[in-house]
mmCIF file of C-alpha atoms in Angstrom:
data_model
loop_
_atom_site.group_PDB
_atom_site.id
_atom_site.type_symbol
_atom_site.label_atom_id
_atom_site.label_comp_id
_atom_site.label_asym_id
_atom_site.label_seq_id
_atom_site.Cartn_x
_atom_site.Cartn_y
_atom_site.Cartn_z
ATOM 1 C CA UNK A 28 97.002 132.504 82.169
ATOM 2 C CA UNK A 29 94.762 130.327 80.114
ATOM 3 C CA UNK A 30 94.419 132.515 77.057
ATOM 4 C CA UNK A 31 96.113 130.144 74.632
ATOM 5 C CA UNK A 32 93.689 127.953 72.721
ATOM 6 C CA UNK A 33 96.188 125.236 71.754
ATOM 7 C CA UNK A 34 96.771 122.078 73.787
ATOM 8 C CA UNK A 35 100.122 123.358 75.051
ATOM 9 C CA UNK A 36 98.546 126.323 76.834
ATOM 10 C CA UNK A 37 95.924 124.138 78.434
ATOM 11 C CA UNK A 38 98.460 121.591 79.617
ATOM 12 C CA UNK A 39 100.769 124.351 80.879
ATOM 13 C CA UNK A 40 97.869 125.929 82.800
ATOM 14 C CA UNK A 41 96.997 122.671 84.526
ATOM 15 C CA UNK A 42 100.630 121.802 85.237
ATOM 16 C CA UNK A 43 101.252 125.283 86.618
ATOM 17 C CA UNK A 44 98.334 124.949 89.044
ATOM 18 C CA UNK A 45 99.413 121.495 90.143
ATOM 19 C CA UNK A 46 102.996 122.533 90.909
ATOM 20 C CA UNK A 47 103.975 123.299 94.482
ATOM 21 C CA UNK A 48 106.209 126.137 95.596
ATOM 22 C CA UNK A 49 109.264 123.956 96.086
ATOM 23 C CA UNK A 50 112.324 125.016 98.088
ATOM 24 C CA UNK A 51 115.558 123.068 98.493
ATOM 25 C CA UNK A 52 116.342 119.987 96.428
ATOM 26 C CA UNK A 53 114.002 120.813 93.510
ATOM 27 C CA UNK A 54 114.270 120.295 89.757
ATOM 28 C CA UNK A 55 115.063 123.723 88.198
ATOM 29 C CA UNK A 56 113.013 122.950 85.061
ATOM 30 C CA UNK A 57 109.887 121.205 86.354
ATOM 31 C CA UNK A 58 110.003 122.752 89.883
ATOM 32 C CA UNK A 59 109.108 119.328 91.300
ATOM 33 C CA UNK A 60 110.862 117.788 94.285
ATOM 34 C CA UNK A 61 114.038 116.051 93.122
ATOM 35 C CA UNK A 62 115.249 114.633 96.414
ATOM 36 C CA UNK A 63 114.464 114.121 100.077
ATOM 37 C CA UNK A 64 115.407 117.662 101.142
ATOM 38 C CA UNK A 65 112.736 119.384 99.087
ATOM 39 C CA UNK A 66 110.141 121.399 100.973
ATOM 40 C CA UNK A 67 106.698 122.351 99.652
ATOM 41 C CA UNK A 68 106.435 125.737 101.336
ATOM 42 C CA UNK A 69 102.848 126.406 100.220
ATOM 43 C CA UNK A 70 101.628 123.103 101.647
ATOM 44 C CA UNK A 71 103.379 123.742 104.962
ATOM 45 C CA UNK A 72 102.141 127.350 105.083
ATOM 46 C CA UNK A 73 98.464 126.624 104.394
ATOM 47 C CA UNK A 74 98.256 123.539 106.619
ATOM 48 C CA UNK A 75 99.945 125.313 109.548
ATOM 49 C CA UNK A 76 97.874 128.479 108.980
ATOM 50 C CA UNK A 77 94.646 126.465 109.060
ATOM 51 C CA UNK A 78 95.824 124.632 112.183
ATOM 52 C CA UNK A 79 96.583 127.954 113.873
ATOM 53 C CA UNK A 80 93.187 129.311 112.762
ATOM 54 C CA UNK A 81 91.538 126.288 114.356
ATOM 55 C CA UNK A 82 93.429 126.813 117.624
ATOM 56 C CA UNK A 83 92.755 130.574 117.772
ATOM 57 C CA UNK A 84 89.027 130.203 117.044
ATOM 58 C CA UNK A 85 88.691 127.357 119.586
ATOM 59 C CA UNK A 86 90.580 129.396 122.186
ATOM 60 C CA UNK A 87 88.436 132.492 121.635
ATOM 61 C CA UNK A 88 85.267 130.400 121.810
ATOM 62 C CA UNK A 89 86.526 128.728 124.987
ATOM 63 C CA UNK A 90 87.083 132.153 126.571
ATOM 64 C CA UNK A 91 83.568 133.314 125.738
ATOM 65 C CA UNK A 92 81.452 130.245 126.499
ATOM 66 C CA UNK A 93 77.808 130.926 127.387
ATOM 67 C CA UNK A 94 75.957 128.443 129.595
ATOM 68 C CA UNK A 95 72.354 129.670 129.257
ATOM 69 C CA UNK A 96 71.421 130.247 125.635
ATOM 70 C CA UNK A 97 74.550 129.857 123.522
ATOM 71 C CA UNK A 98 74.974 131.807 120.292
ATOM 72 C CA UNK A 99 74.895 130.350 116.801
ATOM 73 C CA UNK A 100 78.615 129.608 116.469
ATOM 74 C CA UNK A 101 78.850 127.954 119.903
ATOM 75 C CA UNK A 102 75.811 125.853 118.987
ATOM 76 C CA UNK A 103 77.474 124.844 115.723
ATOM 77 C CA UNK A 104 80.735 123.853 117.449
ATOM 78 C CA UNK A 105 78.834 121.938 120.149
ATOM 79 C CA UNK A 106 76.968 120.094 117.393
ATOM 80 C CA UNK A 107 80.272 119.028 115.773
ATOM 81 C CA UNK A 108 81.707 117.959 119.145
ATOM 82 C CA UNK A 109 78.547 115.945 119.929
ATOM 83 C CA UNK A 110 78.724 114.290 116.508
ATOM 84 C CA UNK A 111 82.394 113.289 116.869
ATOM 85 C CA UNK A 112 81.914 112.256 120.489
ATOM 86 C CA UNK A 113 78.967 110.056 119.435
ATOM 87 C CA UNK A 114 81.084 108.392 116.746
ATOM 88 C CA UNK A 115 83.857 107.668 119.262
ATOM 89 C CA UNK A 116 81.376 106.251 121.823
ATOM 90 C CA UNK A 117 79.802 103.997 119.177
ATOM 91 C CA UNK A 118 83.093 102.779 117.772
ATOM 92 C CA UNK A 119 85.721 102.808 120.461
ATOM 93 C CA UNK A 120 85.714 100.153 123.214
ATOM 94 C CA UNK A 121 86.727 101.216 126.714
ATOM 95 C CA UNK A 122 88.110 104.636 127.484
ATOM 96 C CA UNK A 123 91.076 106.580 126.169
ATOM 97 C CA UNK A 124 90.942 110.356 126.730
ATOM 98 C CA UNK A 125 93.104 111.024 123.656
ATOM 99 C CA UNK A 126 90.821 109.467 121.016
ATOM 100 C CA UNK A 127 87.925 111.985 120.955
ATOM 101 C CA UNK A 128 90.139 115.117 120.784
ATOM 102 C CA UNK A 129 92.293 113.394 118.159
ATOM 103 C CA UNK A 130 89.237 112.506 116.073
ATOM 104 C CA UNK A 131 87.839 116.040 116.394
ATOM 105 C CA UNK A 132 91.179 117.589 115.394
ATOM 106 C CA UNK A 133 91.499 115.288 112.385
ATOM 107 C CA UNK A 134 87.931 115.943 111.235
ATOM 108 C CA UNK A 135 88.083 119.742 111.520
ATOM 109 C CA UNK A 136 91.653 120.121 110.209
ATOM 110 C CA UNK A 137 91.164 117.823 107.218
ATOM 111 C CA UNK A 138 87.841 119.538 106.448
ATOM 112 C CA UNK A 139 89.472 122.985 106.558
ATOM 113 C CA UNK A 140 92.344 121.849 104.320
ATOM 114 C CA UNK A 141 89.840 120.278 101.902
ATOM 115 C CA UNK A 142 87.743 123.453 101.979
ATOM 116 C CA UNK A 143 90.600 125.369 100.333
ATOM 117 C CA UNK A 144 89.560 123.479 97.179
ATOM 118 C CA UNK A 145 86.366 125.566 97.014
ATOM 119 C CA UNK A 146 88.242 128.872 96.695
ATOM 120 C CA UNK A 147 88.356 129.849 92.983
ATOM 121 C CA UNK A 148 91.386 128.109 91.483
ATOM 122 C CA UNK A 149 93.003 131.254 90.060
ATOM 123 C CA UNK A 150 92.350 133.653 92.946
ATOM 124 C CA UNK A 151 95.153 132.942 95.432
ATOM 125 C CA UNK A 152 97.818 132.062 92.778
ATOM 126 C CA UNK A 153 97.017 135.380 91.018
ATOM 127 C CA UNK A 154 97.311 137.360 94.248
ATOM 128 C CA UNK A 155 100.541 135.532 95.118
ATOM 129 C CA UNK A 156 102.126 136.189 91.728
ATOM 130 C CA UNK A 157 100.844 139.777 91.461
ATOM 131 C CA UNK A 158 101.527 141.013 94.983
ATOM 132 C CA UNK A 159 104.293 138.776 96.292
ATOM 133 C CA UNK A 160 105.902 137.655 93.033
ATOM 134 C CA UNK A 161 105.448 133.972 93.897
ATOM 135 C CA UNK A 162 105.364 131.976 90.682
ATOM 136 C CA UNK A 163 103.867 128.717 91.925
ATOM 137 C CA UNK A 164 101.199 128.261 94.581
ATOM 138 C CA UNK A 165 99.104 125.195 95.309
ATOM 139 C CA UNK A 166 96.554 126.195 97.915
ATOM 140 C CA UNK A 167 94.994 122.843 98.879
ATOM 141 C CA UNK A 168 97.335 120.994 101.257
ATOM 142 C CA UNK A 169 95.443 117.701 100.875
ATOM 143 C CA UNK A 170 96.158 117.629 97.129
ATOM 144 C CA UNK A 171 99.805 117.152 98.124
ATOM 145 C CA UNK A 172 100.644 113.510 98.827
ATOM 146 C CA UNK A 173 103.161 114.652 101.471
ATOM 147 C CA UNK A 174 100.348 116.002 103.681
ATOM 148 C CA UNK A 175 98.012 113.020 103.436
ATOM 149 C CA UNK A 176 100.792 110.452 103.887
ATOM 150 C CA UNK A 177 102.258 112.421 106.817
ATOM 151 C CA UNK A 178 98.851 112.343 108.528
ATOM 152 C CA UNK A 179 98.251 108.669 107.787
ATOM 153 C CA UNK A 180 101.773 107.708 108.942
ATOM 154 C CA UNK A 181 101.161 109.601 112.205
ATOM 155 C CA UNK A 182 97.980 107.585 112.676
ATOM 156 C CA UNK A 183 99.982 104.435 111.837
ATOM 157 C CA UNK A 184 102.564 105.332 114.512
ATOM 158 C CA UNK A 185 99.706 105.641 117.037
ATOM 159 C CA UNK A 186 98.305 102.274 115.893
ATOM 160 C CA UNK A 187 101.710 100.631 116.480
ATOM 161 C CA UNK A 188 102.105 102.366 119.858
ATOM 162 C CA UNK A 189 98.705 101.217 121.161
ATOM 163 C CA UNK A 190 99.165 97.713 119.746
ATOM 164 C CA UNK A 191 102.386 97.372 121.733
ATOM 165 C CA UNK A 192 100.893 99.041 124.810
ATOM 166 C CA UNK A 193 97.626 97.064 124.958
ATOM 167 C CA UNK A 194 98.640 93.674 123.528
ATOM 168 C CA UNK A 195 102.248 93.749 124.628
ATOM 169 C CA UNK A 196 105.166 92.914 122.336
ATOM 170 C CA UNK A 197 104.460 89.163 122.602
ATOM 171 C CA UNK A 198 100.736 89.566 121.941
ATOM 172 C CA UNK A 199 101.340 91.757 118.903
ATOM 173 C CA UNK A 200 103.988 89.360 117.575
ATOM 174 C CA UNK A 201 101.565 86.450 118.048
ATOM 175 C CA UNK A 202 99.140 88.222 115.721
ATOM 176 C CA UNK A 203 101.832 88.318 113.005
ATOM 177 C CA UNK A 204 102.651 84.630 113.483
ATOM 178 C CA UNK A 205 99.200 83.021 113.584
ATOM 179 C CA UNK A 206 96.881 85.353 111.662
ATOM 180 C CA UNK A 207 95.123 84.633 109.255
ATOM 181 C CA UNK A 208 96.039 80.984 108.340
ATOM 182 C CA UNK A 209 96.890 79.457 111.717
ATOM 183 C CA UNK A 210 100.071 77.904 113.075
ATOM 184 C CA UNK A 211 101.045 75.830 110.000
ATOM 185 C CA UNK A 212 101.666 78.817 107.708
ATOM 186 C CA UNK A 213 103.806 81.076 109.899
ATOM 187 C CA UNK A 214 106.001 82.595 107.093
ATOM 188 C CA UNK A 215 102.932 83.345 104.948
ATOM 189 C CA UNK A 216 101.097 84.751 107.982
ATOM 190 C CA UNK A 217 103.976 87.120 108.768
ATOM 191 C CA UNK A 218 104.088 88.514 105.216
ATOM 192 C CA UNK A 219 100.290 88.700 104.976
ATOM 193 C CA UNK A 220 99.910 90.577 108.280
ATOM 194 C CA UNK A 221 102.760 92.967 107.451
ATOM 195 C CA UNK A 222 101.023 93.729 104.121
ATOM 196 C CA UNK A 223 97.699 94.184 105.925
ATOM 197 C CA UNK A 224 99.236 96.602 108.433
ATOM 198 C CA UNK A 225 101.049 98.573 105.708
ATOM 199 C CA UNK A 226 97.824 98.807 103.701
ATOM 200 C CA UNK A 227 96.161 100.811 106.496
ATOM 201 C CA UNK A 228 98.201 104.048 106.219
ATOM 202 C CA UNK A 229 98.496 103.561 102.468
ATOM 203 C CA UNK A 230 94.733 103.432 101.932
ATOM 204 C CA UNK A 231 94.108 106.293 104.384
ATOM 205 C CA UNK A 232 96.588 108.618 102.695
ATOM 206 C CA UNK A 233 95.946 107.673 99.081
ATOM 207 C CA UNK A 234 92.152 107.871 99.385
ATOM 208 C CA UNK A 235 92.206 111.437 100.697
ATOM 209 C CA UNK A 236 94.862 112.524 98.202
ATOM 210 C CA UNK A 237 93.127 110.868 95.235
ATOM 211 C CA UNK A 238 89.711 112.339 95.930
ATOM 212 C CA UNK A 239 90.965 115.864 96.518
ATOM 213 C CA UNK A 240 93.448 115.816 93.626
ATOM 214 C CA UNK A 241 90.710 114.655 91.241
ATOM 215 C CA UNK A 242 88.359 117.323 92.600
ATOM 216 C CA UNK A 243 90.965 120.032 92.053
ATOM 217 C CA UNK A 244 91.569 118.768 88.525
ATOM 218 C CA UNK A 245 87.859 118.984 87.686
ATOM 219 C CA UNK A 246 87.785 122.583 88.967
ATOM 220 C CA UNK A 247 90.768 123.370 86.711
ATOM 221 C CA UNK A 248 89.083 121.760 83.694
ATOM 222 C CA UNK A 249 85.894 123.752 84.333
ATOM 223 C CA UNK A 250 87.984 126.933 84.647
ATOM 224 C CA UNK A 251 89.501 126.137 81.264
ATOM 225 C CA UNK A 252 86.102 126.127 79.529
ATOM 226 C CA UNK A 253 85.768 129.875 79.951
ATOM 227 C CA UNK A 254 89.465 130.624 79.647
ATOM 228 C CA UNK A 255 90.259 128.814 76.416
ATOM 229 C CA UNK A 256 86.978 128.929 74.510
ATOM 230 C CA UNK A 257 85.312 132.216 75.385
ATOM 231 C CA UNK A 258 86.288 134.319 72.398
ATOM 232 C CA UNK A 259 83.830 136.879 71.022
ATOM 233 C CA UNK A 260 80.232 135.682 70.789
ATOM 234 C CA UNK A 261 81.268 132.201 71.921
ATOM 235 C CA UNK A 262 81.561 133.629 75.408
ATOM 236 C CA UNK A 263 77.772 133.937 75.532
ATOM 237 C CA UNK A 264 77.562 130.144 75.487
ATOM 238 C CA UNK A 265 80.722 129.059 77.265
ATOM 239 C CA UNK A 266 80.705 131.507 80.167
ATOM 240 C CA UNK A 267 77.184 130.563 81.458
ATOM 241 C CA UNK A 268 78.107 126.894 80.986
ATOM 242 C CA UNK A 269 81.241 127.402 83.078
ATOM 243 C CA UNK A 270 79.253 129.137 85.818
ATOM 244 C CA UNK A 271 76.637 126.375 85.954
ATOM 245 C CA UNK A 272 79.220 123.576 85.920
ATOM 246 C CA UNK A 273 81.357 125.312 88.523
ATOM 247 C CA UNK A 274 78.391 125.855 90.835
ATOM 248 C CA UNK A 275 77.229 122.265 90.381
ATOM 249 C CA UNK A 276 80.677 120.804 91.067
ATOM 250 C CA UNK A 277 81.159 123.171 94.019
ATOM 251 C CA UNK A 278 77.942 121.993 95.681
ATOM 252 C CA UNK A 279 78.798 118.343 95.014
ATOM 253 C CA UNK A 280 82.367 118.874 96.172
ATOM 254 C CA UNK A 281 81.169 120.339 99.462
ATOM 255 C CA UNK A 282 79.713 116.891 100.109
ATOM 256 C CA UNK A 283 82.946 115.189 98.984
ATOM 257 C CA UNK A 284 85.238 117.214 101.267
ATOM 258 C CA UNK A 285 82.991 116.578 104.281
ATOM 259 C CA UNK A 286 82.740 112.879 103.462
ATOM 260 C CA UNK A 287 86.509 112.518 103.031
ATOM 261 C CA UNK A 288 87.190 114.272 106.353
ATOM 262 C CA UNK A 289 84.593 111.999 108.002
ATOM 263 C CA UNK A 290 86.097 108.830 106.454
ATOM 264 C CA UNK A 291 89.617 109.765 107.576
ATOM 265 C CA UNK A 292 88.328 110.401 111.104
ATOM 266 C CA UNK A 293 86.182 107.252 111.338
ATOM 267 C CA UNK A 294 88.882 104.940 109.987
ATOM 268 C CA UNK A 295 91.389 106.434 112.435
ATOM 269 C CA UNK A 296 89.001 105.661 115.321
ATOM 270 C CA UNK A 297 88.326 102.144 114.000
ATOM 271 C CA UNK A 298 92.034 101.328 113.514
ATOM 272 C CA UNK A 299 92.843 102.624 116.995
ATOM 273 C CA UNK A 300 89.880 100.668 118.396
ATOM 274 C CA UNK A 301 91.283 97.504 116.768
ATOM 275 C CA UNK A 302 94.652 98.268 118.357
ATOM 276 C CA UNK A 303 92.934 98.482 121.764
ATOM 277 C CA UNK A 304 91.208 95.085 121.519
ATOM 278 C CA UNK A 305 92.927 91.843 122.418
ATOM 279 C CA UNK A 306 91.678 89.910 119.386
ATOM 280 C CA UNK A 307 92.487 90.962 115.823
ATOM 281 C CA UNK B 15 71.716 100.969 121.247
ATOM 282 C CA UNK B 16 75.152 101.059 122.834
ATOM 283 C CA UNK B 17 76.358 98.163 120.662
ATOM 284 C CA UNK B 18 79.833 98.788 119.184
ATOM 285 C CA UNK B 19 79.772 99.293 115.427
ATOM 286 C CA UNK B 20 83.513 99.687 114.864
ATOM 287 C CA UNK B 21 84.285 96.711 112.595
ATOM 288 C CA UNK B 22 81.163 97.486 110.527
ATOM 289 C CA UNK B 23 82.498 100.968 109.854
ATOM 290 C CA UNK B 24 85.543 99.372 108.209
ATOM 291 C CA UNK B 25 83.193 98.845 105.253
ATOM 292 C CA UNK B 26 83.707 102.539 104.486
ATOM 293 C CA UNK B 27 87.219 101.687 103.388
ATOM 294 C CA UNK B 28 86.460 98.367 101.732
ATOM 295 C CA UNK B 29 86.753 99.884 98.245
ATOM 296 C CA UNK B 30 90.377 100.816 98.687
ATOM 297 C CA UNK B 31 91.314 97.810 100.838
ATOM 298 C CA UNK B 32 91.938 95.461 97.883
ATOM 299 C CA UNK B 33 94.003 98.001 95.929
ATOM 300 C CA UNK B 34 95.987 99.203 98.924
ATOM 301 C CA UNK B 35 96.846 95.641 99.998
ATOM 302 C CA UNK B 36 97.952 94.850 96.438
ATOM 303 C CA UNK B 37 100.095 97.990 96.299
ATOM 304 C CA UNK B 38 101.495 97.292 99.789
ATOM 305 C CA UNK B 39 102.364 93.721 98.721
ATOM 306 C CA UNK B 40 104.159 94.791 95.569
ATOM 307 C CA UNK B 41 105.860 97.654 97.446
ATOM 308 C CA UNK B 42 107.102 95.376 100.226
ATOM 309 C CA UNK B 43 108.302 92.853 97.621
ATOM 310 C CA UNK B 44 110.121 95.589 95.736
ATOM 311 C CA UNK B 45 111.849 96.671 98.943
ATOM 312 C CA UNK B 46 112.910 93.098 99.813
ATOM 313 C CA UNK B 47 114.136 92.551 96.228
ATOM 314 C CA UNK B 48 116.178 95.738 96.422
ATOM 315 C CA UNK B 49 117.592 94.619 99.780
ATOM 316 C CA UNK B 50 118.461 91.015 98.746
ATOM 317 C CA UNK B 51 119.137 91.834 95.072
ATOM 318 C CA UNK B 52 116.647 89.231 93.850
ATOM 319 C CA UNK B 53 114.291 91.064 91.468
ATOM 320 C CA UNK B 54 111.533 90.279 90.602
ATOM 321 C CA UNK B 55 111.085 87.233 92.845
ATOM 322 C CA UNK B 56 109.696 88.734 96.046
ATOM 323 C CA UNK B 57 107.780 91.451 94.233
ATOM 324 C CA UNK B 58 105.753 88.763 92.462
ATOM 325 C CA UNK B 59 105.344 86.548 95.553
ATOM 326 C CA UNK B 60 104.387 89.376 97.926
ATOM 327 C CA UNK B 61 102.260 91.042 95.246
ATOM 328 C CA UNK B 62 100.346 87.776 94.828
ATOM 329 C CA UNK B 63 99.961 87.475 98.589
ATOM 330 C CA UNK B 64 98.712 91.073 98.699
ATOM 331 C CA UNK B 65 96.030 90.309 96.103
ATOM 332 C CA UNK B 66 94.981 87.107 97.890
ATOM 333 C CA UNK B 67 95.023 88.854 101.290
ATOM 334 C CA UNK B 68 92.984 91.745 99.887
ATOM 335 C CA UNK B 69 90.357 89.382 98.476
ATOM 336 C CA UNK B 70 90.159 87.487 101.792
ATOM 337 C CA UNK B 71 89.874 90.753 103.734
ATOM 338 C CA UNK B 72 87.188 92.221 101.468
ATOM 339 C CA UNK B 73 85.261 88.927 101.437
ATOM 340 C CA UNK B 74 85.455 88.758 105.233
ATOM 341 C CA UNK B 75 84.153 92.308 105.611
ATOM 342 C CA UNK B 76 81.380 91.953 103.033
ATOM 343 C CA UNK B 77 80.179 88.590 104.346
ATOM 344 C CA UNK B 78 79.410 90.309 107.670
ATOM 345 C CA UNK B 79 76.814 92.327 105.763
ATOM 346 C CA UNK B 80 74.696 89.336 104.824
#
């Protein structure tokens, strides 16, 4: 796949790995979405599969809970639940039974989707093309802007819902009229607050996408070191270098994927907490 | 120890706050321009407001640190 040593082969390799399996309104040449009715089947498949995995594992664990001395996996899950529950208690004022499960779901699901980045970049696309004849496969759902923006827009919908529910339509409208410059700059306040509200889902979605996309790109570049340069004796130098760099980036990236899942979860809790308070 | 630390945690996202507010401002302006057929008037005005709002927001968050 990456045997060509010219720039074209390298670029084609990267572009191939960054192209989704598009169905519907897609460009026949670039295979990118060309309209609204384009579906990234690989993104949908992997995100739903990981969601189902999460549900099945949780269900099985729930069926086999031990009260005395729990096993290693139950301990691990309890540790994650305690951690998320602690974050919600520290951050969220009052009580809303939906927030902690929502935060836990976001944290675990985003982490699992990010974790797909640590699977060797060529492994699943090779299996897909060899066994199933699928030409394009992008295995990390969070490197697709559709996933991250869908999640952040869902959080935004919840923010709007709780703003209306807690503050009331009049209270929420008042925030748009008089924040941040007071009653003499109402038109500016409206625009400013609308921008501020729109920036929330935008920053949530773009941050996750940007970090994971860049991480995936670095993995692809490291994969190219061995693929494009290891010819003859040169392989003795380039292959060990690739292994060391890959291992180093993998360890560092493990931190990045956890941090990004944590940030998405924490900011969701904070934004929902702000929606639950009377002041802005 | 039960003190709420919610607003402080917003500092996690302070790095992207300025850029996202700028992008949101320009985006909203672009939409209004498209709607009223007045390019590039509102894109520039709302973009400017996005930058100013982002600076105010980031300054407000960071000044809580000190």
